[in-house]
């Protein structure tokens, strides 16, 4: 029996992550080395998916592997805190200026924790968020009409519509615990938010005593302290994940000691555990990955992304994004995904391309040529 047949017997639809699914079924990865992934047929692709932007240094980076192995050899999980979570929190504080951190295992969980923090800190119930932005799979942040969802007190507003936001805050502002925004939402097209809009949003939260919560799960890689630094605003809460775990499962929230004080263990405090949260293997791998991704590396990777985007645009490819994150626009994402895959490029199922420091100029040339062949104005078209 093929692995796909076996999979369909034991996993609904044959796989675990909806976000990885491409019909009829995705290929199976067996190995990752630097920028290259090999599947179970031996086909090799340049990895522009990088586990949905999380593998900032590609696969099996020797220093990150050493850090993870050293940590694992000392024990993979404890019913006690470890020094490793202190070290990663100190690093995050130093690179962002955000005072305190709290770890979990995914971006989804970080957003859940962020919403709990906002509601507990303000004593208010309502969360404002924006249509089309993805914040993981918690009930409060998915479509309120999706099956199985009980959304609770959430107001979903159109992206970038200051009139709608101002009116909503005028009417409900005294109930709003937090306004949650992704400054460059991938699902909404990977277009950076307008600076004037973000400034006005910031001011509205100040006027109404609501927290400004920025979801940096994807965008953290774009600046040393996250994309919000470009806008010159200070968020009350941030959620992060992906790159901060060095390739291992991770999420975290950051905020001032005051905003995160509901978590300080005491009678009446927010109780929030997590058997594997702040796992020492993740913490060690994440710290090493982030140390290897300082201002110089960030600038260089963003420059390469900007160069790739310009090159693709010059070939007639429609592409959005900023720095090391690109998103190809196409009417048929499944067709695009397979066309790129067969030609040796692994993208996100929605056309997302995330660069890694493991990519060489030759890899970037090959990515540009492959995307141009599929989507460029003189390309061969999206034939499989
Ligand atoms: N927030 C944003 C902005 C994301 O892009 C994602 C995942 N792509 C999440 C939250 C959820 O993160 P995770 O998949 O680690 O649960």
Coordinates of N, CA, C and O and ligand atoms in Angstrom, one line a residue, residues 52 105-109 111 134-137 182 186 215-218 239 241-242 250, ligand 1:
X52 N 7.0 27.4 6.2 CA 6.2 28.6 6.3 C 7.0 29.8 7.0 O 6.5 30.3 8.0
X105 N 4.1 27.0 22.4 CA 4.6 26.1 21.4 C 4.3 26.4 19.9 O 4.7 25.7 19.0
X106 N 3.5 27.4 19.7 CA 3.1 27.8 18.3 C 2.6 29.2 18.2 O 2.3 29.8 19.3
X107 N 2.5 29.7 17.0 CA 2.0 31.1 16.8 C 0.5 31.1 17.2 O 0.0 32.1 17.8
X108 N -0.2 30.0 16.9 CA -1.6 30.0 17.3 C -1.8 30.2 18.8 O -2.6 30.9 19.3
X109 N -0.9 29.4 19.5 CA -1.0 29.5 21.0 C -0.6 30.9 21.5 O -1.1 31.4 22.5
X111 N -1.1 33.7 20.0 CA -2.2 34.6 19.8 C -3.3 34.4 20.9 O -3.8 35.3 21.4
X134 N -4.4 36.3 8.9 CA -4.4 35.0 9.5 C -3.6 35.2 10.9 O -2.5 35.7 10.9
X135 N -4.2 34.7 11.9 CA -3.6 34.7 13.2 C -3.6 33.3 13.9 O -3.7 33.2 15.1
X136 N -3.5 32.3 13.1 CA -3.6 30.9 13.6 C -5.1 30.5 13.6 O -5.9 31.1 12.9
X137 N -5.4 29.5 14.5 CA -6.7 28.8 14.4 C -7.6 28.9 15.6 O -8.5 28.2 15.7
X182 N -1.7 42.5 12.0 CA -0.5 42.0 11.3 C -0.2 43.1 10.3 O -1.0 43.4 9.5
X186 N 0.0 38.0 5.3 CA 0.2 37.1 4.2 C -1.0 36.7 3.5 O -1.1 36.9 2.2
X215 N 0.7 41.2 15.7 CA 1.1 39.8 15.4 C 2.3 39.8 14.5 O 2.2 40.1 13.3
X216 N 3.5 39.5 15.1 CA 4.7 39.5 14.3 C 5.2 38.0 14.1 O 6.4 37.8 13.9
X217 N 4.3 37.1 14.1 CA 4.7 35.7 13.9 C 5.4 35.5 12.6 O 6.4 34.8 12.5
X218 N 5.0 36.1 11.5 CA 5.7 36.0 10.2 C 6.7 37.2 10.0 O 7.8 37.0 9.6
X239 N 2.9 39.1 19.4 CA 3.0 37.7 19.3 C 4.1 37.3 18.3 O 4.2 38.0 17.3
X241 N 6.8 33.8 16.8 CA 6.9 32.4 16.7 C 7.9 32.1 15.6 O 8.9 32.8 15.4
X242 N 7.7 31.0 14.9 CA 8.5 30.7 13.7 C 10.1 30.9 13.9 O 10.7 30.0 14.5
X250 N 7.5 26.6 18.4 CA 7.6 27.7 19.3 C 6.6 28.8 19.1 O 6.0 28.9 18.0
Ligands
LIG1 N1 0.0 34.6 13.2 C1 0.5 34.8 11.9 C2 0.7 36.1 11.4 C3 0.9 33.6 11.2 O1 1.3 33.8 9.9 C4 0.7 32.3 11.7 C5 1.1 31.1 10.9 N2 1.5 31.2 9.6 C6 0.2 32.2 13.0 C7 -0.1 33.3 13.7 C8 0.0 30.8 13.6 O2 1.3 30.3 13.8 P1 1.5 28.7 14.0 O3 1.3 28.1 12.6 O4 2.9 28.5 14.5 O5 0.4 28.2 14.9

